[in-house]
Coordinates of C-alpha atoms in Angstrom, one line a residue:
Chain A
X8 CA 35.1 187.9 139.5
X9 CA 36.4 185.2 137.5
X10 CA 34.8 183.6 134.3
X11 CA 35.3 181.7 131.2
X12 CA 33.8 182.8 128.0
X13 CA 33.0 179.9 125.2
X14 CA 32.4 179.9 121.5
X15 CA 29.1 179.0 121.4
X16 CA 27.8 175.8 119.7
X17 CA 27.0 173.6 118.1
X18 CA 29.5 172.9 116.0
X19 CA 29.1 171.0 113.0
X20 CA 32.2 169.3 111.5
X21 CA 33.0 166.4 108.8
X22 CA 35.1 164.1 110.2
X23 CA 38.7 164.4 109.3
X24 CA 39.0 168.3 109.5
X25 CA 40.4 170.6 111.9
X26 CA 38.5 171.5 115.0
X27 CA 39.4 174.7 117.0
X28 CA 37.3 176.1 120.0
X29 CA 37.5 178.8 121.3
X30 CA 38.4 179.5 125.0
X31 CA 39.0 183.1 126.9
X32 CA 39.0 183.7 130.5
X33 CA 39.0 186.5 133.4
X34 CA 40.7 186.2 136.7
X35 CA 43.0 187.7 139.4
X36 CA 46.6 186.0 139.6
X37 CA 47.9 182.8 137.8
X38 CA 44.6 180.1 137.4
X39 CA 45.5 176.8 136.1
X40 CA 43.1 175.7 133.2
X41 CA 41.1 172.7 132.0
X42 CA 39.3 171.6 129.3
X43 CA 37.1 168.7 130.1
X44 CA 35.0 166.5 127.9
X45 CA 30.9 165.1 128.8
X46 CA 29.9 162.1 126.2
X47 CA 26.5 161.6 126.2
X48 CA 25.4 160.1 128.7
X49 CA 28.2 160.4 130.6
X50 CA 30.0 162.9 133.6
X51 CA 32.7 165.3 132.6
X52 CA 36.4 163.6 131.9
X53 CA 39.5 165.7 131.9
X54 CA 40.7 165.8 128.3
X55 CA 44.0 168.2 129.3
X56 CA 45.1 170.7 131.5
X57 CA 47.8 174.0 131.7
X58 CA 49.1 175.2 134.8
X59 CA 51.1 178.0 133.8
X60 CA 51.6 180.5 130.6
X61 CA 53.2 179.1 127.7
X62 CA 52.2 175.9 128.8
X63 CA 50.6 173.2 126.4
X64 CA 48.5 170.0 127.6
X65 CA 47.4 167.3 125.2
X66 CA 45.7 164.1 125.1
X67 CA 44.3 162.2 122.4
X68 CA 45.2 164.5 119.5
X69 CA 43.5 167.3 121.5
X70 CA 46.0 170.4 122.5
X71 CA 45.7 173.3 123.9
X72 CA 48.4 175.9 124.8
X73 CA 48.1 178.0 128.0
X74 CA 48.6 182.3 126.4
X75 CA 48.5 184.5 128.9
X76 CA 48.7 187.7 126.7
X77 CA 45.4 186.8 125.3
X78 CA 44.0 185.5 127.8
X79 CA 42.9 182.1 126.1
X80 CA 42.9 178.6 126.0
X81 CA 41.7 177.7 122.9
X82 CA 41.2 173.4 122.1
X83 CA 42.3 172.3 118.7
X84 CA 42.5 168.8 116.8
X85 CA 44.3 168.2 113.5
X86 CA 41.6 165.6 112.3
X87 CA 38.5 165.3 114.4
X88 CA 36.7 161.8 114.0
X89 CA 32.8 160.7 114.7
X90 CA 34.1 159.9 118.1
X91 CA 35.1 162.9 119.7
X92 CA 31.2 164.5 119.4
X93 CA 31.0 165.5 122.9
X94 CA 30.1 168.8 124.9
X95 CA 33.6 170.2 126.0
X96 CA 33.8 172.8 128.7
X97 CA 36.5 174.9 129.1
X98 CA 37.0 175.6 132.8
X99 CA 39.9 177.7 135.1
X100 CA 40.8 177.1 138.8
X101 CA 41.5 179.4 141.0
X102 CA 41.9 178.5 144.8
X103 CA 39.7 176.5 145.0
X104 CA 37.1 176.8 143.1
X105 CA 36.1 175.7 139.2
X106 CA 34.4 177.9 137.1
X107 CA 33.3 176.3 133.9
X108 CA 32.1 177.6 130.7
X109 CA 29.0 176.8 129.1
X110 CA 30.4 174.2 126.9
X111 CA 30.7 173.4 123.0
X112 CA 28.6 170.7 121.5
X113 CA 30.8 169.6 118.9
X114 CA 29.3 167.2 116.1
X115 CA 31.1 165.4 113.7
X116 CA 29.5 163.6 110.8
X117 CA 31.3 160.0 109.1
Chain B
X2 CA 40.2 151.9 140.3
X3 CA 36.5 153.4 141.4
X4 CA 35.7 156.6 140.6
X5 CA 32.9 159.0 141.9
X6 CA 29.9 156.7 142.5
X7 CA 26.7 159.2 142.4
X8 CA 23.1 157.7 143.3
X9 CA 20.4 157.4 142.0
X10 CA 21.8 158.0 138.1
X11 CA 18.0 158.5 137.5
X12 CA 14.8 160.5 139.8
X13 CA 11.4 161.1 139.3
X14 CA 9.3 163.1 141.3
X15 CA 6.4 165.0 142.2
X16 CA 6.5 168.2 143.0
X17 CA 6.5 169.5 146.6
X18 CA 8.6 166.0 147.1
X19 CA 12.0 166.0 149.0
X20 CA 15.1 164.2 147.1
X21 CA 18.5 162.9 148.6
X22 CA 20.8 162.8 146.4
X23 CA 24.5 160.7 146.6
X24 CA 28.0 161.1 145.9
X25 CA 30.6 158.4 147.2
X26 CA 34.4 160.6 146.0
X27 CA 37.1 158.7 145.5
X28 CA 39.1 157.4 148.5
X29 CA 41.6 159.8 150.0
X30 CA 39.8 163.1 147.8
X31 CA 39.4 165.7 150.4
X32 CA 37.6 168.2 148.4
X33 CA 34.3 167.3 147.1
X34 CA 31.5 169.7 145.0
X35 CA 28.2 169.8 143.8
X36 CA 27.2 171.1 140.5
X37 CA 23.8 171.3 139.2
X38 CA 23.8 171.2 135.1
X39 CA 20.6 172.2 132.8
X40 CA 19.6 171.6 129.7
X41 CA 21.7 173.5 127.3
X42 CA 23.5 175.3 130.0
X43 CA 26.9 175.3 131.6
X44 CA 27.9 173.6 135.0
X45 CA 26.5 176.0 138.0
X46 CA 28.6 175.0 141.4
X47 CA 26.1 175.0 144.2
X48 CA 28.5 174.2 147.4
X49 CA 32.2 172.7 147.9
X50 CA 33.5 170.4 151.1
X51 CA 37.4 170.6 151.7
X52 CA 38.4 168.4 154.8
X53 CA 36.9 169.8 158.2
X54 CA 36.8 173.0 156.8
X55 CA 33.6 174.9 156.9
X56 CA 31.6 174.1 152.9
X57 CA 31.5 177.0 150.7
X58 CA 27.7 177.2 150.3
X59 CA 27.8 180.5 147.6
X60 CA 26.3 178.4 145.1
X61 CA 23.4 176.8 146.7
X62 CA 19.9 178.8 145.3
X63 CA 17.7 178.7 148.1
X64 CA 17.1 177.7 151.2
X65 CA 15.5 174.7 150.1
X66 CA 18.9 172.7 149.0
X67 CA 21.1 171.7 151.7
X68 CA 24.1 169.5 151.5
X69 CA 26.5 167.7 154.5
X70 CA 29.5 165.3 154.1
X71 CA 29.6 162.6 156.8
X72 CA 33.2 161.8 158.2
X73 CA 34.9 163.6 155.4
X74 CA 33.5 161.6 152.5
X75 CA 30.0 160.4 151.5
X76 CA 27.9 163.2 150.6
X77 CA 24.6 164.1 150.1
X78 CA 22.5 166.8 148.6
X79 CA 19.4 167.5 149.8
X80 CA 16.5 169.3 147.9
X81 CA 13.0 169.8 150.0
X82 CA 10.0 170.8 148.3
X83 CA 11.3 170.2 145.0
X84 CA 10.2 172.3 142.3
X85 CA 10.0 171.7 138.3
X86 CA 12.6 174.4 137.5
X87 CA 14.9 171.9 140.1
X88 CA 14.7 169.8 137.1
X89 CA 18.4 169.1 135.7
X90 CA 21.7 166.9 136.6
X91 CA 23.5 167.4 139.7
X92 CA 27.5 166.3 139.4
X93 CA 29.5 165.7 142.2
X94 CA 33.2 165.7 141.9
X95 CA 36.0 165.1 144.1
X96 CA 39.7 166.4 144.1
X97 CA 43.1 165.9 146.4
X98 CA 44.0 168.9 147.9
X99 CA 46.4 168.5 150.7
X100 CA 47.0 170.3 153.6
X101 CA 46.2 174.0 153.6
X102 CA 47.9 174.9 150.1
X103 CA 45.5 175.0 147.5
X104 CA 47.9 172.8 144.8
X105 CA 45.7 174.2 142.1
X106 CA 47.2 171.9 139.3
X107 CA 44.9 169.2 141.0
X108 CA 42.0 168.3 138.0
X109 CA 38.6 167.0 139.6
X110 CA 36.9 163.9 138.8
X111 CA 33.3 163.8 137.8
X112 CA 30.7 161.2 138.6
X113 CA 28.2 160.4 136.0
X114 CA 25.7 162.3 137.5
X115 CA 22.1 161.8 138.6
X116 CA 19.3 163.0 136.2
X117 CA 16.2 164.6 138.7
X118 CA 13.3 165.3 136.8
X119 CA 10.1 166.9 138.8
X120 CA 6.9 166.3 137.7

């Protein structure tokens, strides 16, 4: 069946240097993917999506480009800050339904 | 504009105790899931509503957890007997997904949760 396979955390970075996490997935046909974000406290937000190969989504310095030869989806950032310490899931759909990776709890330190 | 309104954000209770839990998707969402999330541990989908469909229940880990959506929106989850490995957050999201096409670009939009912890 489908699945989505997650560097594991956490990860520890200073703020200011590049981030990269690492995203792979299974599935049958063309999913779109996701990579959503969970503050503390807080539900899961969208950060950016792909719907197709080659494809790249980004939102607030956050990219991450859709390779279907590989299989991945991996998230980068040029220059993390203290604010982006989060859990981030990287997720595909299907039909209909989500499957979701185990999340990355990504720490960054002032 | 609102977003996915889940209630209670917190629960306690004993064991043995039935819980109701809430989600209010946004207006005009016609797919709505549950998602139960533990500590340390990745988002497990427990059952999906799309229109007048008939809900994917797959996910849902025993009999004890049931789940309906009145009128195509509200929804609750319902766990009986609770037990302490029931402990953990339960998400509800909602997504549009017209007609009979599955437009699988659609993202889904999370609530903030409600945290049930069993004494």
């Amino acid at each position: 069946g489908d699945s989505v396979t997650q560097m594991e955390g956490p990860v520890t970075l200073s703020e200011e240097a590049f981030l990269t996490i690492n995203c792979t997935y299974t599935a049958t046909g063309y999913p779109s993917l996701f990579w959503y974000v969970q503050y503390p406290g807080e539900g899961l937000q969208l950060l950016l999506k792909a719907t197709k190969a080659d494809d790249k989504g980004s939102n607030k310095g956050f990219e991450a480009t859709y390779r279907k030869e590989t299989t991945s989806f991996h998230l980068e950032k040029g220059s993390v800050q203290v604010s982006d310490s989060a859990v981030y899931f990287c997720a595909l759909r299907g039909t209909y339904k989500y499957i979701f990776g185990t999340g990355t709890r990504l720490k960054v330190l002032a | 504009g609102a977003g996915v309104s889940q209630s209670p954000s917190n629960k306690v209770t004993e064991k043995g105790k039935d819980v109701e839990l809430r989600c209010d998707p946004i207006s005009g969402h016609t797919a709505l899931y549950w998602y139960r999330q533990s500590l340390g541990q990745g988002l497990e989908f427990l059952i999906y509503f799309q229109g007048n469909s008939a809900p994917d229940k797959s996910g849902l880990p025993s009999d004890r957890f049931s789940a309906e959506r009145t009128g195509g929106s509200v929804s609750t989850l319902t766990i009986q007997r609770t037990q302490q490995e029931d402990s953990a957050v339960y998400l509800c999201a909602s997504s549009y997904l017209p007609g009979q096409s599955y437009s699988s670009n659609q993202p889904q939009h999370f609530g903030d949760g409600t945290r049930l912890s069993i004494l």
